[in-house]
Amino acid sequence: FSLCLVGFVEEPERKYCFECDSREQCQEWIEALKRASYEFMRSSLIFYRNEIQKMTGKDPLEQYGISEEARFQLGTHQ
């Protein structure tokens, strides 16, 4: 068995321990959790929004009333 510990930057007291059959399985769990995170989805939205805008010349979110670019800008945490 292999153990992996997952913690949260915003809430350091929250920690979860996963018991897996292998180290590879632990890595798969960690990657799946990262892909499910808000930040990953947000950065994916920004990337694909920009790609669609480059291809079509139109903001794909504008039709949904989401046209404020600042709402989706990635910031750097220091």
PDB file of C-alpha atoms in Angstrom:
ATOM      1  CA  PHE A   1       0.000   0.000   0.000  1.00  0.00           C
ATOM      2  CA  SER A   2       1.000   3.584  -0.578  1.00  0.00           C
ATOM      3  CA  LEU A   3      -0.273   6.607   1.316  1.00  0.00           C
ATOM      4  CA  CYS A   4      -0.694  10.115  -0.048  1.00  0.00           C
ATOM      5  CA  LEU A   5      -1.596  13.221   1.887  1.00  0.00           C
ATOM      6  CA  VAL A   6      -3.638  16.005   0.296  1.00  0.00           C
ATOM      7  CA  GLY A   7      -3.835  19.456   1.871  1.00  0.00           C
ATOM      8  CA  PHE A   8      -5.336  22.825   1.002  1.00  0.00           C
ATOM      9  CA  VAL A   9      -3.409  26.095   0.765  1.00  0.00           C
ATOM     10  CA  GLU A  10      -6.373  28.179   1.958  1.00  0.00           C
ATOM     11  CA  GLU A  11      -7.169  25.798   4.817  1.00  0.00           C
ATOM     12  CA  PRO A  12      -3.940  24.185   6.028  1.00  0.00           C
ATOM     13  CA  GLU A  13      -5.740  22.392   8.849  1.00  0.00           C
ATOM     14  CA  ARG A  14      -7.761  20.374   6.290  1.00  0.00           C
ATOM     15  CA  LYS A  15      -5.780  17.308   5.304  1.00  0.00           C
ATOM     16  CA  TYR A  16      -6.873  14.067   3.740  1.00  0.00           C
ATOM     17  CA  CYS A  17      -4.955  10.818   3.610  1.00  0.00           C
ATOM     18  CA  PHE A  18      -5.552   8.399   0.737  1.00  0.00           C
ATOM     19  CA  GLU A  19      -4.496   4.791   0.853  1.00  0.00           C
ATOM     20  CA  CYS A  20      -3.771   3.407  -2.583  1.00  0.00           C
ATOM     21  CA  ASP A  21      -2.513   0.135  -4.006  1.00  0.00           C
ATOM     22  CA  SER A  22       0.513   1.817  -5.579  1.00  0.00           C
ATOM     23  CA  ARG A  23       2.417   5.096  -5.842  1.00  0.00           C
ATOM     24  CA  GLU A  24       1.121   5.451  -9.407  1.00  0.00           C
ATOM     25  CA  GLN A  25      -2.457   5.202  -8.167  1.00  0.00           C
ATOM     26  CA  CYS A  26      -1.726   7.982  -5.633  1.00  0.00           C
ATOM     27  CA  GLN A  27      -0.439  10.190  -8.455  1.00  0.00           C
ATOM     28  CA  GLU A  28      -3.589   9.457 -10.481  1.00  0.00           C
ATOM     29  CA  TRP A  29      -5.769  10.538  -7.536  1.00  0.00           C
ATOM     30  CA  ILE A  30      -3.781  13.728  -7.016  1.00  0.00           C
ATOM     31  CA  GLU A  31      -3.990  14.609 -10.729  1.00  0.00           C
ATOM     32  CA  ALA A  32      -7.747  13.916 -10.762  1.00  0.00           C
ATOM     33  CA  LEU A  33      -8.234  16.214  -7.759  1.00  0.00           C
ATOM     34  CA  LYS A  34      -6.179  18.956  -9.414  1.00  0.00           C
ATOM     35  CA  ARG A  35      -8.228  18.695 -12.614  1.00  0.00           C
ATOM     36  CA  ALA A  36     -11.434  18.996 -10.580  1.00  0.00           C
ATOM     37  CA  SER A  37     -10.256  22.137  -8.800  1.00  0.00           C
ATOM     38  CA  TYR A  38     -11.767  25.566  -9.349  1.00  0.00           C
ATOM     39  CA  GLU A  39      -8.422  27.060 -10.412  1.00  0.00           C
ATOM     40  CA  PHE A  40      -7.864  24.395 -13.067  1.00  0.00           C
ATOM     41  CA  MET A  41     -11.349  24.860 -14.488  1.00  0.00           C
ATOM     42  CA  ARG A  42     -10.973  28.642 -14.372  1.00  0.00           C
ATOM     43  CA  SER A  43      -7.660  28.576 -16.217  1.00  0.00           C
ATOM     44  CA  SER A  44      -9.148  26.137 -18.774  1.00  0.00           C
ATOM     45  CA  LEU A  45     -12.095  28.494 -19.313  1.00  0.00           C
ATOM     46  CA  ILE A  46      -9.726  31.412 -19.900  1.00  0.00           C
ATOM     47  CA  PHE A  47      -7.564  29.392 -22.294  1.00  0.00           C
ATOM     48  CA  TYR A  48     -10.449  28.076 -24.400  1.00  0.00           C
ATOM     49  CA  ARG A  49     -12.244  31.412 -24.326  1.00  0.00           C
ATOM     50  CA  ASN A  50      -9.142  33.075 -25.762  1.00  0.00           C
ATOM     51  CA  GLU A  51      -8.659  30.331 -28.375  1.00  0.00           C
ATOM     52  CA  ILE A  52     -12.270  30.611 -29.573  1.00  0.00           C
ATOM     53  CA  GLN A  53     -11.979  34.391 -29.656  1.00  0.00           C
ATOM     54  CA  LYS A  54      -8.820  34.138 -31.801  1.00  0.00           C
ATOM     55  CA  MET A  55     -10.548  31.758 -34.228  1.00  0.00           C
ATOM     56  CA  THR A  56     -13.904  33.531 -34.517  1.00  0.00           C
ATOM     57  CA  GLY A  57     -13.161  37.110 -33.522  1.00  0.00           C
ATOM     58  CA  LYS A  58     -16.013  36.927 -31.017  1.00  0.00           C
ATOM     59  CA  ASP A  59     -16.100  36.456 -27.265  1.00  0.00           C
ATOM     60  CA  PRO A  60     -17.938  33.136 -26.761  1.00  0.00           C
ATOM     61  CA  LEU A  61     -19.172  34.154 -23.306  1.00  0.00           C
ATOM     62  CA  GLU A  62     -20.647  37.486 -24.390  1.00  0.00           C
ATOM     63  CA  GLN A  63     -23.914  35.823 -25.401  1.00  0.00           C
ATOM     64  CA  TYR A  64     -24.322  34.772 -21.771  1.00  0.00           C
ATOM     65  CA  GLY A  65     -23.764  38.283 -20.480  1.00  0.00           C
ATOM     66  CA  ILE A  66     -20.242  37.471 -19.310  1.00  0.00           C
ATOM     67  CA  SER A  67     -18.057  39.983 -21.061  1.00  0.00           C
ATOM     68  CA  GLU A  68     -15.985  41.493 -18.254  1.00  0.00           C
ATOM     69  CA  GLU A  69     -12.521  40.109 -18.978  1.00  0.00           C
ATOM     70  CA  ALA A  70     -11.294  41.111 -15.513  1.00  0.00           C
ATOM     71  CA  ARG A  71     -13.602  38.559 -13.891  1.00  0.00           C
ATOM     72  CA  PHE A  72     -11.597  35.743 -15.434  1.00  0.00           C
ATOM     73  CA  GLN A  73      -8.055  37.043 -15.350  1.00  0.00           C
ATOM     74  CA  LEU A  74      -5.568  34.801 -13.614  1.00  0.00           C
ATOM     75  CA  GLY A  75      -3.771  36.479 -10.780  1.00  0.00           C
ATOM     76  CA  THR A  76      -0.456  35.632  -9.234  1.00  0.00           C
ATOM     77  CA  HIS A  77      -0.453  34.758  -5.561  1.00  0.00           C
ATOM     78  CA  GLN A  78       2.491  36.038  -3.568  1.00  0.00           C
TER      79      GLN A  78
END
